[in-house]
mmCIF file of C-alpha atoms in Angstrom:
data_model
loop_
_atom_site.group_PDB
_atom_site.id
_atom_site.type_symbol
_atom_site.label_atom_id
_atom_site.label_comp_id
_atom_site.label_asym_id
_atom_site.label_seq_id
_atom_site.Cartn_x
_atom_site.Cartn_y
_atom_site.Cartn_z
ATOM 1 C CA UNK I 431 -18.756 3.004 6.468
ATOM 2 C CA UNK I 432 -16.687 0.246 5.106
ATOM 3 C CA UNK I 433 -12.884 -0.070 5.695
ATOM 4 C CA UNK I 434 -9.856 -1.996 5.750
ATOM 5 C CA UNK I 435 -6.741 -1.282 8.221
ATOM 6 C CA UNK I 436 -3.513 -1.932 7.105
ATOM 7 C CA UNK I 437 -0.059 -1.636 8.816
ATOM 8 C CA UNK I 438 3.461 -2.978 8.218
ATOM 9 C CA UNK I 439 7.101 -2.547 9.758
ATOM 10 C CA UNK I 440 8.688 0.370 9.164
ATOM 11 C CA UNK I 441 11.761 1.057 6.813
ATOM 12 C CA UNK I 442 15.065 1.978 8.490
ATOM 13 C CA UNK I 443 16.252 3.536 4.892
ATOM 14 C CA UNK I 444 18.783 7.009 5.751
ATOM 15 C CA UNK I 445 17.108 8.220 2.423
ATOM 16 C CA UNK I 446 13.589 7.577 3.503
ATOM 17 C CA UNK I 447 10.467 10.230 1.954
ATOM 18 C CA UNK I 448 7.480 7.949 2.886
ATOM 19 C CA UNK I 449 5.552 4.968 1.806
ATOM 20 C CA UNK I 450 3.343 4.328 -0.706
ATOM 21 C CA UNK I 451 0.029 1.586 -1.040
ATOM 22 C CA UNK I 452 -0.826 0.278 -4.164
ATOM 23 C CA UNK I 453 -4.082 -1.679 -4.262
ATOM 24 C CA UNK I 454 -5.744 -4.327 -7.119
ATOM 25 C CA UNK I 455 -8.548 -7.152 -7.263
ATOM 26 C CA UNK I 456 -6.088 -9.112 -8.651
ATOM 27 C CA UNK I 457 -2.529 -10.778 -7.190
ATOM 28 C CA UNK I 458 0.072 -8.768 -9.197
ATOM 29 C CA UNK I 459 3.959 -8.963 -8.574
ATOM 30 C CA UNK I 460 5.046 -5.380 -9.898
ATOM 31 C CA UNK I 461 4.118 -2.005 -9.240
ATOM 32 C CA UNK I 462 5.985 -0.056 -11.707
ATOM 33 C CA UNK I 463 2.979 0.437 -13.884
ATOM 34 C CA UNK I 464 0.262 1.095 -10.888
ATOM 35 C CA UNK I 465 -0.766 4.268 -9.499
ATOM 36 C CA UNK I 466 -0.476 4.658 -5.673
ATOM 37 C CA UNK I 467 -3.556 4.806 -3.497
ATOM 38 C CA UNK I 468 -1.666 7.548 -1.553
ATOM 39 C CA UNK I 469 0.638 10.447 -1.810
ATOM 40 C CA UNK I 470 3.929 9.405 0.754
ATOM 41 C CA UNK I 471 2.686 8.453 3.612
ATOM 42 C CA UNK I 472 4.905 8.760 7.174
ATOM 43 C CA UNK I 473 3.139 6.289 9.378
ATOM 44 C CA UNK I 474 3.262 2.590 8.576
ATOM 45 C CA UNK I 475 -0.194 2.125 8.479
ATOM 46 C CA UNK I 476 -3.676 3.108 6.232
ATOM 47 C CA UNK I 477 -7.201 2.954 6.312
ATOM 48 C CA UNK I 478 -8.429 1.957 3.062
ATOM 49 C CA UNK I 479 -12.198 3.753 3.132
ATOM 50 C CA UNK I 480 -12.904 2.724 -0.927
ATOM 51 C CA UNK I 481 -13.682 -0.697 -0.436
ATOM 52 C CA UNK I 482 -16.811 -2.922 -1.308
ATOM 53 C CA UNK I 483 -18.228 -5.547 1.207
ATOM 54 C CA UNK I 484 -17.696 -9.117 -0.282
ATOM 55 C CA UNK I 485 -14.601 -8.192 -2.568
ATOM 56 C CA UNK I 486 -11.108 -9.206 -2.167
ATOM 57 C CA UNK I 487 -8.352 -6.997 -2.210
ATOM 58 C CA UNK I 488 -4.581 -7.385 -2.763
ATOM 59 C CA UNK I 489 -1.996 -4.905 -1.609
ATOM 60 C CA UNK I 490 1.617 -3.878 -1.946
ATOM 61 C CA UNK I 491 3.931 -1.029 0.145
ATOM 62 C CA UNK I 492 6.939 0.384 -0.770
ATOM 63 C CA UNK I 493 9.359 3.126 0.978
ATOM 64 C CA UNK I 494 10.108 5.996 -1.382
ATOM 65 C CA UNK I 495 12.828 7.537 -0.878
ATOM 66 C CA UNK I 496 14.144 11.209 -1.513
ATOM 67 C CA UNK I 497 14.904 10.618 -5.207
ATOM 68 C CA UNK I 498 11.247 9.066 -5.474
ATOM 69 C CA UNK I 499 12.145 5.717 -6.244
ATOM 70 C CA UNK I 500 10.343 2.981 -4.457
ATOM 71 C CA UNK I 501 11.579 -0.062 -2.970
ATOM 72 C CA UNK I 502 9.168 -2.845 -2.091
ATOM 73 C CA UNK I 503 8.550 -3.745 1.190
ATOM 74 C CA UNK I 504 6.655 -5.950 0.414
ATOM 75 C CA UNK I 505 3.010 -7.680 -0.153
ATOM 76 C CA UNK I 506 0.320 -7.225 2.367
ATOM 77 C CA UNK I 507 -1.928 -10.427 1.945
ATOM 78 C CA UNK I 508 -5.111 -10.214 0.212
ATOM 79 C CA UNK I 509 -7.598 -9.139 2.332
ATOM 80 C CA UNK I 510 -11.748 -9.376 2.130
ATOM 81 C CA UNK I 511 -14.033 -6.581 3.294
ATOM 82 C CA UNK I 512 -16.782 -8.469 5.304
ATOM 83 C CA UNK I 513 -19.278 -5.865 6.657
#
């Protein structure tokens, strides 16, 4: 099985629900119009398990927070799947 790890720093937000990973083939800037990979997630990190060997991936992760806003983190760099 193919996968890709990710991880990142965790928030230190009062109002925090969890995080959320959005994913593309492409380098985007925004995530307002993206779906989420994941339903708010409480551990800074994720195993991406729907990946292809030989593609690139980019990623983002924001916090969400109780009113289910999110606020971006930040860019995880793209990253290939190798097998």
């Amino acid at each position: 099985e193919t996968a890709l790890q990710l991880s990142w720093n965790e928030t230190s937000a009062i109002d925090f629900k969890g995080y959320h990973i959005y994913r593309a083939q492409n380098s985007f800037n925004n995530v307002s119009r993206m779906t989420p990979l994941n339903i708010s997630l409480q551990i800074p990190n994720y195993t991406d398990t729907n990946v292809q060997v030989g593609d690139t991936y980019f990623y983002a992760v924001t916090a969400v927070d109780l009113m289910d806003n999110d606020d971006e983190i930040g860019h995880i760099r793209n990253r290939g799947c190798s097998g």
